[in-house]
Short mmCIF file of C-alpha atoms and ligand atoms in Angstrom, two decimals:
data_model
loop_
_atom_site.label_atom_id
_atom_site.label_comp_id
_atom_site.label_asym_id
_atom_site.label_seq_id
_atom_site.Cartn_x
_atom_site.Cartn_y
_atom_site.Cartn_z
CA UNK A 10 -128.52 39.37 -98.68
CA UNK A 11 -130.44 42.29 -100.04
CA UNK A 12 -132.17 41.93 -103.62
CA UNK A 13 -129.30 42.74 -105.85
CA UNK A 14 -131.48 44.59 -108.25
CA UNK A 15 -133.19 46.72 -105.60
CA UNK A 16 -132.20 50.36 -104.97
CA UNK A 17 -130.36 49.36 -101.82
CA UNK A 18 -127.70 47.51 -103.84
CA UNK A 19 -124.82 49.73 -105.38
CA UNK A 20 -124.89 50.86 -108.91
CA UNK A 21 -122.11 48.46 -110.02
CA UNK A 22 -124.00 45.54 -108.58
CA UNK A 23 -127.51 46.73 -110.30
CA UNK A 24 -125.79 47.16 -113.65
CA UNK A 25 -124.99 43.47 -113.56
CA UNK A 26 -127.94 41.99 -111.74
CA UNK A 27 -131.10 44.24 -112.51
CA UNK A 28 -133.38 43.40 -115.47
CA UNK A 29 -131.94 39.90 -115.80
CA UNK A 30 -135.13 37.93 -115.61
CA UNK A 31 -137.36 37.62 -118.59
CA UNK A 32 -140.99 37.15 -119.21
CA UNK A 33 -142.06 33.47 -119.72
CA UNK A 34 -142.78 33.23 -123.57
CA UNK A 35 -142.70 30.60 -126.21
CA UNK A 36 -140.94 31.79 -129.37
CA UNK A 37 -141.83 30.00 -132.67
CA UNK A 38 -138.39 30.62 -134.13
CA UNK A 39 -135.48 28.91 -132.51
CA UNK A 40 -134.24 31.13 -129.62
CA UNK A 41 -130.57 31.97 -129.56
CA UNK A 42 -129.05 30.88 -126.21
CA UNK A 43 -126.11 33.32 -126.50
CA UNK A 44 -124.46 32.33 -123.21
CA UNK A 45 -121.25 31.06 -121.94
CA UNK A 46 -123.05 28.89 -119.28
CA UNK A 47 -126.26 28.01 -117.41
CA UNK A 48 -127.38 28.41 -113.82
CA UNK A 49 -127.79 25.48 -111.58
CA UNK A 50 -131.18 25.00 -109.70
CA UNK A 51 -129.47 23.88 -106.57
CA UNK A 52 -126.40 22.19 -105.16
CA UNK A 53 -127.45 18.64 -106.29
CA UNK A 54 -128.29 19.85 -109.82
CA UNK A 55 -124.72 21.00 -110.28
CA UNK A 56 -123.39 17.71 -109.02
CA UNK A 57 -125.71 15.69 -111.06
CA UNK A 58 -124.91 17.66 -114.28
CA UNK A 59 -121.17 17.01 -113.81
CA UNK A 60 -121.55 13.39 -112.96
CA UNK A 61 -124.02 12.47 -115.82
CA UNK A 62 -123.58 15.22 -118.47
CA UNK A 63 -127.45 15.49 -118.46
CA UNK A 64 -128.72 19.03 -118.99
CA UNK A 65 -126.80 22.24 -119.78
CA UNK A 66 -123.84 23.70 -117.81
CA UNK A 67 -121.27 25.11 -120.19
CA UNK A 68 -121.77 25.99 -123.94
CA UNK A 69 -118.60 24.17 -124.97
CA UNK A 70 -120.38 20.86 -123.77
CA UNK A 71 -123.82 21.74 -124.68
CA UNK A 72 -126.40 24.62 -125.58
CA UNK A 73 -130.04 24.36 -126.30
CA UNK A 74 -129.75 26.22 -129.70
CA UNK A 75 -127.00 23.89 -130.81
CA UNK A 76 -128.75 20.92 -129.32
CA UNK A 77 -131.93 21.76 -131.55
CA UNK A 78 -129.75 22.23 -134.64
CA UNK A 79 -127.99 18.80 -133.99
CA UNK A 80 -131.52 17.00 -133.64
CA UNK A 81 -132.70 18.58 -136.89
CA UNK A 82 -129.68 17.54 -138.79
CA UNK A 83 -129.54 13.99 -137.27
CA UNK A 84 -133.20 13.68 -138.38
CA UNK A 85 -132.66 14.79 -141.89
CA UNK A 86 -129.66 12.59 -142.41
CA UNK A 87 -131.50 9.58 -140.96
CA UNK A 88 -128.86 9.35 -138.12
CA UNK A 89 -128.99 8.47 -134.34
CA UNK A 90 -127.24 11.68 -133.08
CA UNK A 91 -125.31 14.59 -134.39
CA UNK A 92 -122.65 16.86 -132.93
CA UNK A 93 -122.28 20.47 -134.31
CA UNK A 94 -118.90 22.13 -134.61
CA UNK A 95 -117.31 25.44 -135.61
CA UNK A 96 -116.54 24.61 -139.20
CA UNK A 97 -116.58 21.79 -141.77
CA UNK A 98 -112.86 21.27 -141.28
CA UNK A 99 -113.60 20.91 -137.60
CA UNK A 100 -116.19 18.29 -138.32
CA UNK A 101 -113.64 16.29 -140.40
CA UNK A 102 -110.81 16.60 -137.86
CA UNK A 103 -113.04 15.69 -134.85
CA UNK A 104 -114.77 12.80 -136.68
CA UNK A 105 -111.32 11.33 -137.66
CA UNK A 106 -109.78 11.94 -134.24
CA UNK A 107 -112.51 10.03 -132.61
CA UNK A 108 -111.54 7.03 -134.66
CA UNK A 109 -107.84 7.04 -135.18
CA UNK A 110 -104.71 7.47 -133.14
CA UNK A 111 -101.04 6.96 -133.54
CA UNK A 112 -100.22 3.77 -135.45
CA UNK A 113 -103.61 3.73 -137.29
CA UNK A 114 -104.22 4.03 -141.06
CA UNK A 115 -106.74 5.85 -143.10
CA UNK A 116 -107.89 5.02 -146.60
CA UNK A 117 -109.20 8.11 -148.35
CA UNK A 118 -110.50 9.03 -151.78
CA UNK A 119 -108.07 10.95 -153.86
CA UNK A 120 -110.82 13.38 -154.81
CA UNK A 121 -111.51 15.23 -151.66
CA UNK A 122 -111.49 18.84 -150.38
CA UNK A 123 -108.01 20.29 -150.24
CA UNK A 124 -108.27 21.10 -146.53
CA UNK A 125 -109.00 17.46 -145.78
CA UNK A 126 -106.13 16.30 -148.03
CA UNK A 127 -103.84 18.63 -146.21
CA UNK A 128 -105.12 17.41 -142.67
CA UNK A 129 -104.43 13.83 -143.64
CA UNK A 130 -101.07 14.44 -145.29
CA UNK A 131 -99.62 17.11 -143.05
CA UNK A 132 -101.37 17.11 -139.61
CA UNK A 133 -102.45 13.55 -138.94
CA UNK A 134 -99.32 12.37 -140.36
CA UNK A 135 -97.32 14.31 -137.67
CA UNK A 136 -99.55 12.38 -135.13
CA UNK A 137 -98.40 9.04 -136.46
CA UNK A 138 -101.51 8.41 -138.67
CA UNK A 139 -100.97 7.32 -142.22
CA UNK A 140 -103.18 7.51 -145.21
CA UNK A 141 -103.30 5.95 -148.50
CA UNK A 142 -105.46 7.25 -151.29
CA UNK A 143 -107.79 5.53 -153.68
CA UNK A 144 -108.25 7.13 -157.05
CA UNK A 145 -111.09 5.24 -158.59
CA UNK A 146 -113.46 5.67 -155.94
CA UNK A 147 -116.21 3.81 -157.55
CA UNK A 148 -114.23 0.60 -157.61
CA UNK A 149 -114.65 -1.44 -154.21
CA UNK A 150 -111.67 -3.61 -154.96
CA UNK A 151 -109.48 -0.53 -154.82
CA UNK A 152 -110.54 0.32 -151.43
CA UNK A 153 -110.00 -3.39 -150.41
CA UNK A 154 -106.53 -3.38 -151.79
CA UNK A 155 -105.51 -0.11 -150.06
CA UNK A 156 -106.55 -1.26 -146.68
CA UNK A 157 -104.23 -2.88 -144.00
CA UNK A 158 -104.62 -4.63 -140.57
CA UNK A 159 -104.34 -1.29 -139.05
CA UNK A 160 -106.80 0.61 -141.19
CA UNK A 161 -109.49 2.16 -138.92
CA UNK A 162 -111.63 4.32 -141.30
CA UNK A 163 -112.47 4.81 -144.92
CA UNK A 164 -113.14 8.49 -145.88
CA UNK A 165 -114.66 9.85 -149.08
CA UNK A 166 -116.92 12.56 -150.34
CA UNK A 167 -120.46 11.62 -151.82
CA UNK A 168 -120.17 14.01 -154.72
CA UNK A 169 -116.51 15.14 -155.03
CA UNK A 170 -114.58 18.24 -155.65
CA UNK A 171 -113.21 18.68 -158.46
CA UNK A 172 -114.15 15.96 -161.08
CA UNK A 173 -117.64 15.31 -159.59
CA UNK A 174 -116.84 11.69 -158.97
CA UNK A 175 -119.93 9.83 -157.29
CA UNK A 176 -119.14 7.47 -154.63
CA UNK A 177 -120.87 4.10 -154.83
CA UNK A 178 -121.55 4.23 -151.04
CA UNK A 179 -123.23 0.89 -150.70
CA UNK A 180 -120.16 -0.88 -152.35
CA UNK A 181 -117.49 0.82 -150.49
CA UNK A 182 -119.50 0.60 -147.17
CA UNK A 183 -119.58 -3.13 -147.70
CA UNK A 184 -115.81 -3.41 -147.83
CA UNK A 185 -115.63 -1.34 -144.67
CA UNK A 186 -118.17 -3.26 -143.01
CA UNK A 187 -116.29 -6.56 -143.76
CA UNK A 188 -113.14 -4.91 -142.00
CA UNK A 189 -115.48 -3.96 -138.97
CA UNK A 190 -114.59 -0.21 -139.61
CA UNK A 191 -116.69 2.89 -140.55
CA UNK A 192 -117.06 4.62 -143.76
CA UNK A 193 -117.04 8.34 -143.18
CA UNK A 194 -118.85 10.32 -145.94
CA UNK A 195 -118.30 14.04 -146.42
CA UNK A 196 -121.84 14.84 -147.73
CA UNK A 197 -121.33 18.64 -148.22
CA UNK A 198 -122.11 18.75 -151.88
CA UNK A 199 -125.04 16.48 -151.89
CA UNK A 200 -126.87 17.71 -148.70
CA UNK A 201 -129.39 15.26 -147.05
CA UNK A 202 -132.08 16.54 -149.46
CA UNK A 203 -130.26 14.87 -152.32
CA UNK A 204 -128.57 11.83 -150.66
CA UNK A 205 -128.62 10.24 -147.17
CA UNK A 206 -125.29 8.13 -147.00
CA UNK A 207 -126.31 6.45 -143.71
CA UNK A 208 -129.24 4.84 -145.67
CA UNK A 209 -126.76 3.19 -148.02
CA UNK A 210 -124.43 1.71 -145.33
CA UNK A 211 -122.14 4.64 -144.45
CA UNK A 212 -121.61 4.82 -140.52
CA UNK A 213 -120.84 8.46 -140.32
CA UNK A 214 -121.60 11.60 -142.11
CA UNK A 215 -119.92 14.98 -141.98
CA UNK A 216 -120.75 18.38 -143.50
CA UNK A 217 -119.41 21.81 -144.00
CA UNK A 218 -122.51 23.49 -142.74
CA UNK A 219 -121.02 26.67 -144.13
CA UNK A 220 -122.12 25.75 -147.60
CA UNK A 221 -125.64 24.48 -148.51
CA UNK A 222 -126.96 23.94 -144.94
CA UNK A 223 -126.42 27.54 -144.08
CA UNK A 224 -127.01 28.53 -147.62
CA UNK A 225 -126.34 32.25 -147.47
CA UNK A 226 -122.71 32.45 -146.92
CA UNK A 227 -122.98 34.47 -143.66
CA UNK A 228 -121.79 31.74 -141.05
CA UNK A 229 -119.28 28.84 -140.76
CA UNK A 230 -120.32 25.52 -139.06
CA UNK A 231 -119.82 21.74 -139.43
CA UNK A 232 -121.60 18.72 -138.18
CA UNK A 233 -120.80 15.03 -137.50
CA UNK A 234 -123.84 12.66 -137.74
CA UNK A 235 -123.56 8.83 -136.62
CA UNK A 236 -125.77 5.89 -137.56
CA UNK A 237 -125.61 4.70 -133.86
CA UNK A 238 -124.82 1.24 -134.79
CA UNK A 239 -121.33 0.67 -133.57
CA UNK A 240 -120.94 -3.01 -132.71
CA UNK A 241 -118.54 -3.47 -129.55
CA UNK A 242 -118.50 -7.25 -130.17
CA UNK A 243 -117.19 -7.05 -133.87
CA UNK A 244 -115.22 -3.87 -133.62
CA UNK A 245 -114.29 -3.26 -130.00
CA UNK A 246 -110.79 -4.63 -130.33
CA UNK A 247 -110.22 -2.23 -133.20
CA UNK A 248 -111.36 0.80 -131.11
CA UNK A 249 -110.21 0.08 -127.66
CA UNK A 250 -110.82 3.83 -126.49
CA UNK A 251 -114.50 3.00 -126.91
CA UNK A 252 -114.68 -0.25 -124.91
CA UNK A 253 -111.95 0.31 -122.27
CA UNK A 254 -112.91 1.60 -118.77
CA UNK A 255 -112.31 5.38 -118.31
CA UNK A 256 -109.31 6.79 -116.66
CA UNK A 257 -110.96 6.68 -113.32
CA UNK A 258 -112.57 3.28 -113.92
CA UNK A 259 -115.96 4.26 -114.76
CA UNK A 260 -117.75 2.04 -117.28
CA UNK A 261 -116.60 2.48 -121.12
CA UNK A 262 -118.30 4.64 -123.61
CA UNK A 263 -119.88 1.52 -125.27
CA UNK A 264 -121.17 0.08 -121.96
CA UNK A 265 -122.78 3.64 -121.26
CA UNK A 266 -123.99 4.43 -124.88
CA UNK A 267 -124.17 1.00 -126.72
CA UNK A 268 -124.34 1.57 -130.60
CA UNK A 269 -124.01 5.24 -130.03
CA UNK A 270 -120.52 4.98 -128.52
CA UNK A 271 -118.67 6.61 -131.58
CA UNK A 272 -120.84 9.80 -131.46
CA UNK A 273 -121.00 9.76 -127.53
CA UNK A 274 -117.11 9.79 -127.61
CA UNK A 275 -117.07 12.72 -130.16
CA UNK A 276 -119.54 14.65 -127.83
CA UNK A 277 -117.99 13.77 -124.54
CA UNK A 278 -114.29 13.74 -125.32
CA UNK A 279 -112.99 14.88 -128.57
CA UNK A 280 -115.07 17.92 -129.50
CA UNK A 281 -115.02 19.52 -126.04
CA UNK A 282 -111.39 18.82 -125.38
CA UNK A 283 -109.99 19.80 -128.80
CA UNK A 284 -112.52 22.66 -128.61
CA UNK A 285 -113.91 23.69 -131.89
CA UNK A 286 -116.95 25.05 -130.25
CA UNK A 287 -119.50 26.85 -132.51
CA UNK A 288 -121.25 30.06 -131.51
CA UNK A 289 -125.03 29.51 -130.71
CA UNK A 290 -125.52 32.47 -133.19
CA UNK A 291 -123.94 30.60 -136.01
CA UNK A 292 -126.10 27.41 -134.95
CA UNK A 293 -129.26 29.72 -135.28
CA UNK A 294 -128.08 30.96 -138.73
CA UNK A 295 -127.53 27.39 -139.83
CA UNK A 296 -130.85 26.26 -138.44
CA UNK A 297 -132.55 29.12 -140.32
CA UNK A 298 -130.79 28.05 -143.46
CA UNK A 299 -131.91 24.30 -143.17
CA UNK A 300 -135.44 25.31 -143.10
CA UNK A 301 -135.31 26.20 -146.77
CA UNK A 302 -132.72 23.62 -147.82
CA UNK A 303 -135.03 21.56 -150.19
CA UNK A 304 -136.20 24.81 -151.97
CA UNK A 305 -132.62 25.89 -152.67
CA UNK A 306 -131.19 22.64 -153.61
CA UNK A 307 -133.91 21.81 -155.88
CA UNK A 308 -133.55 25.18 -157.82
CA UNK A 309 -129.77 25.06 -157.66
CA UNK A 310 -129.75 21.62 -159.01
CA UNK A 311 -132.09 22.39 -161.96
CA UNK A 312 -130.29 25.54 -162.79
CA UNK A 313 -126.87 23.51 -162.64
CA UNK A 314 -128.20 21.01 -165.05
CA UNK A 315 -129.19 23.65 -167.53
CA UNK A 316 -126.02 25.51 -167.24
CA UNK A 317 -124.01 22.33 -167.66
CA UNK A 318 -125.81 21.34 -170.85
CA UNK A 319 -125.63 24.75 -172.24
CA UNK A 320 -121.79 24.77 -171.54
CA UNK A 321 -121.26 21.31 -173.13
CA UNK A 322 -122.84 22.66 -176.41
CA UNK A 323 -120.46 25.67 -176.52
CA UNK A 324 -117.45 25.39 -178.94
CA UNK A 325 -115.27 27.34 -176.47
CA UNK A 326 -115.61 24.58 -173.77
CA UNK A 327 -113.72 21.39 -174.03
CA UNK A 328 -115.34 19.44 -171.19
CA UNK A 329 -117.87 19.92 -168.49
CA UNK A 330 -117.50 17.58 -165.30
CA UNK A 331 -120.95 17.31 -164.21
CA UNK A 332 -122.31 13.98 -163.05
CA UNK A 333 -125.87 15.02 -164.26
CA UNK A 334 -124.43 14.82 -167.75
CA UNK A 335 -124.70 11.30 -169.80
CA UNK A 336 -121.15 11.89 -170.86
CA UNK A 337 -119.76 11.94 -167.21
CA UNK A 338 -118.00 8.49 -166.26
CA UNK A 339 -120.17 8.34 -163.15
CA UNK A 340 -123.52 9.20 -164.64
CA UNK A 341 -124.95 5.74 -164.04
CA UNK A 342 -123.98 5.75 -160.51
CA UNK A 343 -125.19 9.28 -160.16
CA UNK A 344 -128.63 8.18 -161.39
CA UNK A 345 -128.97 5.51 -158.78
CA UNK A 346 -127.92 7.74 -155.75
CA UNK A 347 -129.09 11.27 -156.93
CA UNK A 348 -132.81 10.82 -157.72
CA UNK A 349 -133.73 14.52 -156.85
CA UNK A 350 -131.03 16.40 -158.82
CA UNK A 351 -127.35 16.09 -159.36
CA UNK A 352 -126.09 18.92 -157.11
CA UNK A 353 -124.83 22.34 -158.26
CA UNK A 354 -121.15 22.54 -157.93
CA UNK A 355 -118.90 21.50 -160.98
CA UNK A 356 -116.20 22.43 -163.16
CA UNK A 357 -115.64 22.98 -166.87
CA UNK A 358 -112.74 23.57 -168.99
CA UNK A 359 -112.08 26.33 -171.66
CA UNK A 360 -110.31 25.49 -174.93
CA UNK A 361 -108.51 28.97 -174.38
CA UNK A 362 -106.73 28.00 -171.32
CA UNK A 363 -105.80 30.34 -168.37
CA UNK A 364 -106.14 33.53 -170.71
CA UNK A 365 -109.94 32.52 -171.48
CA UNK A 366 -110.50 31.58 -167.85
CA UNK A 367 -109.24 35.11 -166.70
CA UNK A 368 -111.35 36.83 -169.28
CA UNK A 369 -114.43 34.96 -168.15
CA UNK A 370 -113.85 35.75 -164.35
CA UNK A 371 -113.23 39.29 -165.07
CA UNK A 372 -116.27 39.90 -167.32
CA UNK A 373 -119.08 38.10 -165.45
CA UNK A 374 -121.41 40.21 -163.40
CA UNK A 375 -124.00 37.91 -161.85
CA UNK A 376 -121.39 35.26 -160.85
CA UNK A 377 -119.36 36.28 -157.81
CA UNK A 378 -115.62 35.53 -157.94
CA UNK A 379 -114.88 33.80 -154.70
CA UNK A 380 -113.89 30.57 -152.85
CA UNK A 381 -117.10 29.25 -151.39
CA UNK A 382 -120.07 27.07 -152.57
CA UNK A 383 -123.52 26.07 -151.94
CA UNK A 384 -124.48 29.76 -151.70
CA UNK A 385 -127.82 31.22 -152.89
CA UNK A 386 -125.57 33.38 -155.29
CA UNK A 387 -123.63 31.74 -158.15
CA UNK A 388 -119.87 31.60 -157.70
CA UNK A 389 -116.91 31.10 -159.82
CA UNK A 390 -113.40 30.09 -159.05
CA UNK A 391 -110.11 29.33 -161.04
CA UNK A 392 -108.83 26.26 -159.17
CA UNK A 393 -105.39 25.97 -160.90
CA UNK A 394 -104.20 29.38 -159.42
CA UNK A 395 -106.24 29.16 -156.21
CA UNK A 396 -107.44 26.07 -154.37
CA UNK A 397 -105.32 23.73 -156.49
CA UNK A 398 -102.31 26.00 -156.85
CA UNK A 399 -99.92 24.06 -154.47
CA UNK A 400 -100.23 20.84 -156.60
CA UNK A 401 -97.84 20.18 -159.41
CA UNK A 402 -99.12 20.68 -162.89
CA UNK A 403 -99.16 16.91 -163.41
CA UNK A 404 -101.20 16.19 -160.21
CA UNK A 405 -103.63 19.04 -161.14
CA UNK A 406 -104.05 17.29 -164.54
CA UNK A 407 -104.90 14.05 -162.74
CA UNK A 408 -107.55 15.70 -160.67
CA UNK A 409 -109.00 17.22 -163.87
CA UNK A 410 -107.82 20.74 -163.02
CA UNK A 411 -106.25 22.38 -166.24
CA UNK A 412 -105.24 26.00 -166.87
CA UNK A 413 -108.66 26.54 -168.50
CA UNK A 414 -110.76 24.89 -165.87
CA UNK A 415 -113.31 27.03 -163.92
CA UNK A 416 -115.42 25.72 -160.93
CA UNK A 417 -118.93 26.97 -160.68
CA UNK A 418 -121.28 26.74 -157.76
CA UNK A 419 -124.70 27.44 -159.08
CA UNK A 420 -127.14 29.57 -157.18
CA UNK A 421 -131.00 30.28 -157.15
CA UNK A 422 -130.97 33.16 -159.66
CA UNK A 423 -133.07 33.05 -162.83
CA UNK A 424 -131.26 30.69 -165.12
CA UNK A 425 -131.71 33.03 -168.23
CA UNK A 426 -129.48 35.61 -166.33
CA UNK A 427 -126.73 32.97 -165.47
CA UNK A 428 -126.56 31.87 -169.20
CA UNK A 429 -126.30 35.48 -170.47
CA UNK A 430 -123.67 36.26 -167.78
CA UNK A 431 -121.72 33.25 -169.08
CA UNK A 432 -122.06 34.28 -172.62
CA UNK A 433 -120.65 37.76 -171.49
CA UNK A 434 -117.80 35.77 -170.06
CA UNK A 435 -117.10 33.63 -173.16
CA UNK A 436 -116.80 36.93 -175.01
CA UNK A 437 -119.60 37.04 -177.44
CA UNK A 438 -121.20 40.28 -178.37
CA UNK A 439 -124.48 40.90 -176.44
CA UNK A 440 -126.79 40.62 -179.41
CA UNK A 441 -125.39 37.22 -180.38
CA UNK A 442 -125.51 36.06 -176.70
CA UNK A 443 -129.06 36.51 -176.42
CA UNK A 444 -129.80 34.53 -179.57
CA UNK A 445 -127.65 31.68 -178.37
CA UNK A 446 -129.14 31.46 -174.81
CA UNK A 447 -132.72 31.50 -176.28
CA UNK A 448 -131.75 28.71 -178.83
CA UNK A 449 -130.30 26.48 -176.25
CA UNK A 450 -133.22 26.75 -173.85
CA UNK A 451 -135.61 26.12 -176.66
C1 PLP B 522 -115.72 23.71 -147.39
C2 PLP B 522 -115.75 22.14 -147.26
C3 PLP B 522 -114.95 21.56 -146.17
C4 PLP B 522 -114.53 22.53 -145.10
O1 PLP B 522 -115.60 23.26 -144.61
P1 PLP B 522 -115.30 24.75 -143.62
O2 PLP B 522 -116.66 24.91 -143.20
O3 PLP B 522 -114.89 25.66 -144.74
O4 PLP B 522 -114.44 24.37 -142.60
C5 PLP B 522 -114.98 20.30 -146.09
N1 PLP B 522 -115.48 19.55 -147.07
C6 PLP B 522 -116.06 20.02 -148.20
C7 PLP B 522 -116.55 19.02 -149.15
C8 PLP B 522 -116.14 21.42 -148.33
O5 PLP B 522 -116.62 21.81 -149.41
#
């Protein structure tokens, strides 16, 4: 066969094959392996890859850029292994589908992301998976009371949307452990910089990497991180898909992967089959973001505490749901778990109701009006008419979402500018606003 890049080959052959070898170099930044698949060295290499899963063959089952990000995130959360997927919603879906099937039962916190609530109530329900909800997430007895013999997973958020409830991870994980089932924690709001749920007994952590991990609002992603401590002796009967031989009679996932059976099942079976594969380019963007995670989250948490304190002193504001304030019902739990800061997403309620909320949203200039969080930019949203619009008014009230409630995600800007912007939003003349901001910061 002629050298396909030499002039003896035809133009169409050369446009595909010429110039496809690159110089050996060792980039310091994470290279983006933006390729559908990988070449095999020889005949046996291909067979070995297909038999063992070792190495890289096709990007849906493995990619070096994604692999590097997975190891970084597993390390930061203190986990044994991680699987990166296309979005936070994909991470929640894949984590749950690896644990539950028809006839199984989930116990979840009432105070979770709306997309996750919908997944449980609409989509998993159609697959024969039922969910009961726990309202007082800090009470381990409530979790125990909601569980049944067919309960296979507890699900909650470390810091919740919208009321800023703080999960007592150790207490709830203790109940899950008694039942031989995993506690899955969505740690999106806290990030591993503020809180590492696996250290407190959670078995699995999920994130929307689209938020703080990416940090700049440019890419979606999600991750599932496992503690690697699945116990087939205690829990094998509850999770037969992990301990049964494969369809072809090969050894079970637990026999091949031991304590890492859960995450191996995610990687080998659920993620590649349901197929929410991330782009290696997005994995690169998230990895870039994670390199500055601590700096951003520290600044965001400090800014958020200042903004929450400032709002709490304003006569126009009836309540501020921020766990960093001593008035928050979970402040004591927050102090135990969040020693580096209380996060930067919270809501507050205006006495003037929806009209005052509309006025604030339409007058702020530094805050961006959008549905996203964890961005370097400060963001504002009116939950009652957007994220929580499909609830009844009564259900919204129970979640702490009132007509005058606004959700903030605080960014890394100079805090004086954020306070001046909120002042503008509250409708004070600019001269008075400046005085007020200075007084409160003093
Ligand atoms: C945004 C979010 C999700 C969903 O993540 P996407 O990346 O938007 O799919 C899940 N959980 C929480 C807590 C979130 O904030």
